[in-house]
JSON list of C-alpha atoms and ligand atoms in Angstrom, two decimals:
[
{"chain": "Z", "resi": 261, "resn": "UNK", "atom": "CA", "xyz": [-19.54, 9.69, 22.74]},
{"chain": "Z", "resi": 262, "resn": "UNK", "atom": "CA", "xyz": [-19.49, 7.33, 19.79]},
{"chain": "Z", "resi": 263, "resn": "UNK", "atom": "CA", "xyz": [-17.87, 7.20, 16.40]},
{"chain": "Z", "resi": 264, "resn": "UNK", "atom": "CA", "xyz": [-20.44, 6.83, 13.66]},
{"chain": "Z", "resi": 265, "resn": "UNK", "atom": "CA", "xyz": [-19.91, 4.83, 10.44]},
{"chain": "Z", "resi": 266, "resn": "UNK", "atom": "CA", "xyz": [-19.14, 7.09, 7.47]},
{"chain": "Z", "resi": 267, "resn": "UNK", "atom": "CA", "xyz": [-20.85, 6.40, 4.15]},
{"chain": "Z", "resi": 268, "resn": "UNK", "atom": "CA", "xyz": [-18.39, 5.79, 1.36]},
{"chain": "Z", "resi": 269, "resn": "UNK", "atom": "CA", "xyz": [-18.73, 6.77, -2.28]},
{"chain": "Z", "resi": 270, "resn": "UNK", "atom": "CA", "xyz": [-20.70, 5.58, -4.30]},
{"chain": "Z", "resi": 271, "resn": "UNK", "atom": "CA", "xyz": [-23.31, 5.01, -1.57]},
{"chain": "Z", "resi": 272, "resn": "UNK", "atom": "CA", "xyz": [-26.57, 6.41, -3.01]},
{"chain": "Z", "resi": 273, "resn": "UNK", "atom": "CA", "xyz": [-27.51, 8.15, 0.26]},
{"chain": "Z", "resi": 274, "resn": "UNK", "atom": "CA", "xyz": [-24.61, 10.56, -0.28]},
{"chain": "Z", "resi": 275, "resn": "UNK", "atom": "CA", "xyz": [-26.89, 12.09, -2.94]},
{"chain": "Z", "resi": 276, "resn": "UNK", "atom": "CA", "xyz": [-29.79, 12.75, -0.55]},
{"chain": "Z", "resi": 277, "resn": "UNK", "atom": "CA", "xyz": [-30.78, 16.34, 0.19]},
{"chain": "Z", "resi": 278, "resn": "UNK", "atom": "CA", "xyz": [-30.90, 17.21, 3.89]},
{"chain": "Z", "resi": 279, "resn": "UNK", "atom": "CA", "xyz": [-34.06, 18.40, 5.64]},
{"chain": "Z", "resi": 280, "resn": "UNK", "atom": "CA", "xyz": [-34.16, 21.57, 7.74]},
{"chain": "Z", "resi": 281, "resn": "UNK", "atom": "CA", "xyz": [-33.55, 21.10, 11.46]},
{"chain": "Z", "resi": 282, "resn": "UNK", "atom": "CA", "xyz": [-36.57, 22.33, 13.47]},
{"chain": "Z", "resi": 283, "resn": "UNK", "atom": "CA", "xyz": [-35.98, 20.74, 16.86]},
{"chain": "Z", "resi": 284, "resn": "UNK", "atom": "CA", "xyz": [-32.99, 21.87, 18.95]},
{"chain": "Z", "resi": 285, "resn": "UNK", "atom": "CA", "xyz": [-32.98, 19.25, 21.66]},
{"chain": "Z", "resi": 286, "resn": "UNK", "atom": "CA", "xyz": [-30.72, 16.82, 23.51]},
{"chain": "Z", "resi": 287, "resn": "UNK", "atom": "CA", "xyz": [-30.79, 14.39, 20.57]},
{"chain": "Z", "resi": 288, "resn": "UNK", "atom": "CA", "xyz": [-29.32, 17.06, 18.31]},
{"chain": "Z", "resi": 289, "resn": "UNK", "atom": "CA", "xyz": [-26.58, 17.80, 20.87]},
{"chain": "Z", "resi": 290, "resn": "UNK", "atom": "CA", "xyz": [-25.75, 14.10, 21.14]},
{"chain": "Z", "resi": 291, "resn": "UNK", "atom": "CA", "xyz": [-25.58, 13.77, 17.36]},
{"chain": "Z", "resi": 292, "resn": "UNK", "atom": "CA", "xyz": [-23.21, 16.76, 17.15]},
{"chain": "Z", "resi": 293, "resn": "UNK", "atom": "CA", "xyz": [-21.00, 15.29, 19.91]},
{"chain": "Z", "resi": 294, "resn": "UNK", "atom": "CA", "xyz": [-20.82, 12.00, 17.99]},
{"chain": "Z", "resi": 295, "resn": "UNK", "atom": "CA", "xyz": [-20.14, 13.76, 14.70]},
{"chain": "Z", "resi": 296, "resn": "UNK", "atom": "CA", "xyz": [-17.20, 15.67, 16.23]},
{"chain": "Z", "resi": 297, "resn": "UNK", "atom": "CA", "xyz": [-15.84, 12.43, 17.70]},
{"chain": "Z", "resi": 298, "resn": "UNK", "atom": "CA", "xyz": [-16.16, 10.79, 14.27]},
{"chain": "Z", "resi": 299, "resn": "UNK", "atom": "CA", "xyz": [-14.54, 13.71, 12.46]},
{"chain": "Z", "resi": 300, "resn": "UNK", "atom": "CA", "xyz": [-11.60, 14.10, 14.89]},
{"chain": "Z", "resi": 301, "resn": "UNK", "atom": "CA", "xyz": [-10.94, 10.34, 14.89]},
{"chain": "Z", "resi": 302, "resn": "UNK", "atom": "CA", "xyz": [-10.96, 10.03, 11.08]},
{"chain": "Z", "resi": 303, "resn": "UNK", "atom": "CA", "xyz": [-9.15, 12.53, 11.11]},
{"chain": "Z", "resi": 304, "resn": "UNK", "atom": "CA", "xyz": [-10.93, 15.23, 9.14]},
{"chain": "Z", "resi": 305, "resn": "UNK", "atom": "CA", "xyz": [-11.67, 18.96, 9.24]},
{"chain": "Z", "resi": 306, "resn": "UNK", "atom": "CA", "xyz": [-15.36, 18.75, 8.39]},
{"chain": "Z", "resi": 307, "resn": "UNK", "atom": "CA", "xyz": [-18.26, 16.30, 8.45]},
{"chain": "Z", "resi": 308, "resn": "UNK", "atom": "CA", "xyz": [-21.80, 16.70, 7.18]},
{"chain": "Z", "resi": 309, "resn": "UNK", "atom": "CA", "xyz": [-24.69, 14.72, 8.70]},
{"chain": "Z", "resi": 310, "resn": "UNK", "atom": "CA", "xyz": [-25.31, 13.23, 5.24]},
{"chain": "Z", "resi": 311, "resn": "UNK", "atom": "CA", "xyz": [-22.00, 11.38, 5.56]},
{"chain": "Z", "resi": 312, "resn": "UNK", "atom": "CA", "xyz": [-23.23, 9.52, 8.64]},
{"chain": "Z", "resi": 313, "resn": "UNK", "atom": "CA", "xyz": [-26.55, 8.77, 6.89]},
{"chain": "Z", "resi": 314, "resn": "UNK", "atom": "CA", "xyz": [-28.54, 11.36, 8.80]},
{"chain": "Z", "resi": 315, "resn": "UNK", "atom": "CA", "xyz": [-30.32, 13.69, 6.45]},
{"chain": "Z", "resi": 316, "resn": "UNK", "atom": "CA", "xyz": [-30.65, 16.79, 8.58]},
{"chain": "Z", "resi": 317, "resn": "UNK", "atom": "CA", "xyz": [-29.15, 20.14, 7.63]},
{"chain": "Z", "resi": 318, "resn": "UNK", "atom": "CA", "xyz": [-26.20, 19.94, 9.99]},
{"chain": "Z", "resi": 319, "resn": "UNK", "atom": "CA", "xyz": [-22.41, 20.01, 9.65]},
{"chain": "Z", "resi": 320, "resn": "UNK", "atom": "CA", "xyz": [-19.45, 20.13, 12.04]},
{"chain": "Z", "resi": 321, "resn": "UNK", "atom": "CA", "xyz": [-16.14, 21.78, 11.17]},
{"chain": "Z", "resi": 322, "resn": "UNK", "atom": "CA", "xyz": [-12.78, 22.42, 12.81]},
{"chain": "Z", "resi": 323, "resn": "UNK", "atom": "CA", "xyz": [-9.98, 23.70, 10.58]},
{"chain": "Z", "resi": 324, "resn": "UNK", "atom": "CA", "xyz": [-7.68, 24.73, 13.47]},
{"chain": "Z", "resi": 325, "resn": "UNK", "atom": "CA", "xyz": [-4.25, 23.11, 13.94]},
{"chain": "Z", "resi": 326, "resn": "UNK", "atom": "CA", "xyz": [-4.94, 22.46, 17.63]},
{"chain": "Z", "resi": 327, "resn": "UNK", "atom": "CA", "xyz": [-8.42, 21.05, 16.97]},
{"chain": "Z", "resi": 328, "resn": "UNK", "atom": "CA", "xyz": [-9.91, 23.43, 19.49]},
{"chain": "Z", "resi": 329, "resn": "UNK", "atom": "CA", "xyz": [-12.20, 25.58, 17.33]},
{"chain": "Z", "resi": 330, "resn": "UNK", "atom": "CA", "xyz": [-15.29, 23.45, 16.78]},
{"chain": "Z", "resi": 331, "resn": "UNK", "atom": "CA", "xyz": [-17.97, 25.06, 14.63]},
{"chain": "Z", "resi": 332, "resn": "UNK", "atom": "CA", "xyz": [-21.51, 23.67, 14.34]},
{"chain": "Z", "resi": 333, "resn": "UNK", "atom": "CA", "xyz": [-23.57, 24.83, 11.38]},
{"chain": "Z", "resi": 334, "resn": "UNK", "atom": "CA", "xyz": [-27.32, 24.16, 11.52]},
{"chain": "Z", "resi": 335, "resn": "UNK", "atom": "CA", "xyz": [-29.51, 25.17, 8.56]},
{"chain": "Z", "resi": 336, "resn": "UNK", "atom": "CA", "xyz": [-26.60, 27.09, 7.05]},
{"chain": "Z", "resi": 337, "resn": "UNK", "atom": "CA", "xyz": [-26.87, 29.02, 3.83]},
{"chain": "Z", "resi": 338, "resn": "UNK", "atom": "CA", "xyz": [-24.43, 31.18, 1.91]},
{"chain": "Z", "resi": 339, "resn": "UNK", "atom": "CA", "xyz": [-25.82, 34.71, 1.66]},
{"chain": "Z", "resi": 340, "resn": "UNK", "atom": "CA", "xyz": [-22.94, 36.20, -0.33]},
{"chain": "Z", "resi": 341, "resn": "UNK", "atom": "CA", "xyz": [-19.62, 35.12, -1.76]},
{"chain": "Z", "resi": 342, "resn": "UNK", "atom": "CA", "xyz": [-16.69, 36.66, -3.59]},
{"chain": "Z", "resi": 343, "resn": "UNK", "atom": "CA", "xyz": [-13.47, 35.79, -5.33]},
{"chain": "Z", "resi": 344, "resn": "UNK", "atom": "CA", "xyz": [-12.02, 32.52, -6.53]},
{"chain": "Z", "resi": 345, "resn": "UNK", "atom": "CA", "xyz": [-9.89, 30.06, -4.60]},
{"chain": "Z", "resi": 346, "resn": "UNK", "atom": "CA", "xyz": [-8.34, 26.85, -5.90]},
{"chain": "Z", "resi": 347, "resn": "UNK", "atom": "CA", "xyz": [-7.48, 24.34, -3.19]},
{"chain": "Z", "resi": 348, "resn": "UNK", "atom": "CA", "xyz": [-6.74, 20.64, -3.06]},
{"chain": "Z", "resi": 349, "resn": "UNK", "atom": "CA", "xyz": [-9.66, 18.88, -1.37]},
{"chain": "Z", "resi": 350, "resn": "UNK", "atom": "CA", "xyz": [-10.31, 15.45, 0.02]},
{"chain": "Z", "resi": 351, "resn": "UNK", "atom": "CA", "xyz": [-13.35, 13.88, 1.62]},
{"chain": "Z", "resi": 352, "resn": "UNK", "atom": "CA", "xyz": [-13.89, 11.27, 4.33]},
{"chain": "Z", "resi": 353, "resn": "UNK", "atom": "CA", "xyz": [-16.47, 9.64, 2.03]},
{"chain": "Z", "resi": 354, "resn": "UNK", "atom": "CA", "xyz": [-13.92, 9.31, -0.82]},
{"chain": "Z", "resi": 355, "resn": "UNK", "atom": "CA", "xyz": [-10.75, 8.37, 1.08]},
{"chain": "Z", "resi": 356, "resn": "UNK", "atom": "CA", "xyz": [-7.31, 8.82, -0.45]},
{"chain": "Z", "resi": 357, "resn": "UNK", "atom": "CA", "xyz": [-8.53, 10.91, -3.36]},
{"chain": "Z", "resi": 358, "resn": "UNK", "atom": "CA", "xyz": [-7.38, 14.53, -3.52]},
{"chain": "Z", "resi": 359, "resn": "UNK", "atom": "CA", "xyz": [-8.19, 16.94, -6.33]},
{"chain": "Z", "resi": 360, "resn": "UNK", "atom": "CA", "xyz": [-7.95, 20.67, -6.89]},
{"chain": "Z", "resi": 361, "resn": "UNK", "atom": "CA", "xyz": [-11.37, 22.32, -6.70]},
{"chain": "Z", "resi": 362, "resn": "UNK", "atom": "CA", "xyz": [-12.31, 25.89, -7.54]},
{"chain": "Z", "resi": 363, "resn": "UNK", "atom": "CA", "xyz": [-14.52, 27.59, -4.93]},
{"chain": "Z", "resi": 364, "resn": "UNK", "atom": "CA", "xyz": [-15.44, 31.04, -3.72]},
{"chain": "Z", "resi": 365, "resn": "UNK", "atom": "CA", "xyz": [-12.61, 32.66, -1.75]},
{"chain": "Z", "resi": 366, "resn": "UNK", "atom": "CA", "xyz": [-14.88, 34.48, 0.73]},
{"chain": "Z", "resi": 367, "resn": "UNK", "atom": "CA", "xyz": [-18.36, 33.71, 2.03]},
{"chain": "Z", "resi": 368, "resn": "UNK", "atom": "CA", "xyz": [-20.98, 35.23, 4.28]},
{"chain": "Z", "resi": 369, "resn": "UNK", "atom": "CA", "xyz": [-22.95, 32.41, 5.91]},
{"chain": "Z", "resi": 370, "resn": "UNK", "atom": "CA", "xyz": [-26.14, 32.54, 7.95]},
{"chain": "Z", "resi": 371, "resn": "UNK", "atom": "CA", "xyz": [-26.71, 29.57, 10.25]},
{"chain": "Z", "resi": 372, "resn": "UNK", "atom": "CA", "xyz": [-28.18, 28.53, 13.57]},
{"chain": "Z", "resi": 373, "resn": "UNK", "atom": "CA", "xyz": [-26.18, 27.34, 16.57]},
{"chain": "Z", "resi": 374, "resn": "UNK", "atom": "CA", "xyz": [-27.17, 24.40, 18.79]},
{"chain": "Z", "resi": 375, "resn": "UNK", "atom": "CA", "xyz": [-29.62, 26.59, 20.71]},
{"chain": "Z", "resi": 376, "resn": "UNK", "atom": "CA", "xyz": [-31.32, 27.70, 17.52]},
{"chain": "Z", "resi": 377, "resn": "UNK", "atom": "CA", "xyz": [-29.84, 31.23, 17.69]},
{"chain": "Z", "resi": 378, "resn": "UNK", "atom": "CA", "xyz": [-29.29, 32.83, 14.31]},
{"chain": "Z", "resi": 379, "resn": "UNK", "atom": "CA", "xyz": [-25.64, 33.67, 13.57]},
{"chain": "Z", "resi": 380, "resn": "UNK", "atom": "CA", "xyz": [-23.76, 35.21, 10.66]},
{"chain": "Z", "resi": 381, "resn": "UNK", "atom": "CA", "xyz": [-20.15, 34.34, 9.85]},
{"chain": "Z", "resi": 382, "resn": "UNK", "atom": "CA", "xyz": [-17.89, 36.01, 7.31]},
{"chain": "Z", "resi": 383, "resn": "UNK", "atom": "CA", "xyz": [-14.75, 34.11, 6.47]},
{"chain": "Z", "resi": 384, "resn": "UNK", "atom": "CA", "xyz": [-12.19, 33.26, 3.78]},
{"chain": "Z", "resi": 385, "resn": "UNK", "atom": "CA", "xyz": [-9.48, 30.75, 3.00]},
{"chain": "Z", "resi": 386, "resn": "UNK", "atom": "CA", "xyz": [-9.61, 27.18, 4.25]},
{"chain": "Z", "resi": 387, "resn": "UNK", "atom": "CA", "xyz": [-12.69, 27.71, 6.47]},
{"chain": "Z", "resi": 388, "resn": "UNK", "atom": "CA", "xyz": [-14.65, 29.22, 3.56]},
{"chain": "Z", "resi": 389, "resn": "UNK", "atom": "CA", "xyz": [-13.67, 26.29, 1.34]},
{"chain": "Z", "resi": 390, "resn": "UNK", "atom": "CA", "xyz": [-14.56, 23.77, 4.04]},
{"chain": "Z", "resi": 391, "resn": "UNK", "atom": "CA", "xyz": [-17.98, 25.37, 4.60]},
{"chain": "Z", "resi": 392, "resn": "UNK", "atom": "CA", "xyz": [-18.73, 25.18, 0.86]},
{"chain": "Z", "resi": 393, "resn": "UNK", "atom": "CA", "xyz": [-17.63, 21.52, 0.77]},
{"chain": "Z", "resi": 394, "resn": "UNK", "atom": "CA", "xyz": [-19.86, 20.57, 3.74]},
{"chain": "Z", "resi": 395, "resn": "UNK", "atom": "CA", "xyz": [-22.88, 22.51, 2.46]},
{"chain": "Z", "resi": 396, "resn": "UNK", "atom": "CA", "xyz": [-22.45, 20.68, -0.84]},
{"chain": "Z", "resi": 397, "resn": "UNK", "atom": "CA", "xyz": [-22.82, 17.36, 1.04]},
{"chain": "Z", "resi": 398, "resn": "UNK", "atom": "CA", "xyz": [-26.12, 18.57, 2.52]},
{"chain": "Z", "resi": 399, "resn": "UNK", "atom": "CA", "xyz": [-27.34, 19.15, -1.04]},
{"chain": "Z", "resi": 400, "resn": "UNK", "atom": "CA", "xyz": [-26.16, 15.73, -2.20]},
{"chain": "Z", "resi": 401, "resn": "UNK", "atom": "CA", "xyz": [-23.09, 17.08, -3.99]},
{"chain": "Z", "resi": 402, "resn": "UNK", "atom": "CA", "xyz": [-19.52, 15.81, -3.75]},
{"chain": "Z", "resi": 403, "resn": "UNK", "atom": "CA", "xyz": [-16.23, 17.60, -4.46]},
{"chain": "Z", "resi": 404, "resn": "UNK", "atom": "CA", "xyz": [-15.59, 15.34, -7.45]},
{"chain": "Z", "resi": 405, "resn": "UNK", "atom": "CA", "xyz": [-18.71, 16.84, -9.06]},
{"chain": "Z", "resi": 406, "resn": "UNK", "atom": "CA", "xyz": [-16.71, 20.06, -9.46]},
{"chain": "Z", "resi": 407, "resn": "UNK", "atom": "CA", "xyz": [-13.78, 18.65, -11.45]},
{"chain": "Z", "resi": 408, "resn": "UNK", "atom": "CA", "xyz": [-13.56, 17.93, -15.18]},
{"chain": "Z", "resi": 409, "resn": "UNK", "atom": "CA", "xyz": [-15.04, 14.62, -16.45]},
{"chain": "Z", "resi": 410, "resn": "UNK", "atom": "CA", "xyz": [-11.58, 13.45, -17.48]},
{"chain": "Z", "resi": 411, "resn": "UNK", "atom": "CA", "xyz": [-10.04, 14.15, -14.05]},
{"chain": "Z", "resi": 412, "resn": "UNK", "atom": "CA", "xyz": [-13.06, 12.60, -12.36]},
{"chain": "Z", "resi": 413, "resn": "UNK", "atom": "CA", "xyz": [-12.78, 9.40, -14.40]},
{"chain": "Z", "resi": 414, "resn": "UNK", "atom": "CA", "xyz": [-9.09, 9.15, -13.55]},
{"chain": "Z", "resi": 415, "resn": "UNK", "atom": "CA", "xyz": [-9.70, 9.83, -9.85]},
{"chain": "Z", "resi": 416, "resn": "UNK", "atom": "CA", "xyz": [-12.53, 7.29, -9.62]},
{"chain": "Z", "resi": 417, "resn": "UNK", "atom": "CA", "xyz": [-10.45, 4.60, -11.36]},
{"chain": "Z", "resi": 418, "resn": "UNK", "atom": "CA", "xyz": [-7.73, 5.14, -8.76]},
{"chain": "Z", "resi": 419, "resn": "UNK", "atom": "CA", "xyz": [-10.39, 5.08, -6.01]},
{"chain": "Z", "resi": 420, "resn": "UNK", "atom": "CA", "xyz": [-11.84, 1.77, -7.27]},
{"chain": "Z", "resi": 421, "resn": "UNK", "atom": "CA", "xyz": [-8.38, 0.22, -7.26]},
{"chain": "Z", "resi": 422, "resn": "UNK", "atom": "CA", "xyz": [-7.69, 1.45, -3.72]},
{"chain": "Z", "resi": 423, "resn": "UNK", "atom": "CA", "xyz": [-11.07, 0.22, -2.48]},
{"chain": "Z", "resi": 424, "resn": "UNK", "atom": "CA", "xyz": [-10.51, -3.24, -3.97]},
{"chain": "Z", "resi": 425, "resn": "UNK", "atom": "CA", "xyz": [-7.11, -3.40, -2.33]},
{"chain": "Z", "resi": 426, "resn": "UNK", "atom": "CA", "xyz": [-8.84, -2.47, 0.96]},
{"chain": "W", "resi": 194, "resn": "NI", "atom": "NI1", "xyz": [-16.61, 15.61, 2.25]}
]
């Protein structure tokens, strides 16, 4: 088990679009194990492969308090969504920046598990928001893309200052 380095904004590879996973092998399992270790250590509630510079359609999530409900999403896509939810979001690739983002309140997601089995998940609230955030990463999108230009400029100025300070 190893912690992987997380790409930080504005690394250009955060804008890469992930490729479909076709091979469900031991390498994929190892990558998922390392991604969970990286996410739990950060600590965070979700991590997309894009953030560790691996451009495969893969994300790990655990929104539980006890950190005992790991969810692996391979080749996930949102089939249906409803409602509107506004939640404050952060991102391990843009540390210390939190902004309110408007998302869908409920989603139906089709994905594959680590054995390649097709699964469907219907969920709302924090998990639905987290899934949308991680799927965005796999399409090269970041949560700051969803906020107004003025708020984004302000947030990125603050981020630059924090980064310079280390
Ligand atoms: Ni993120």
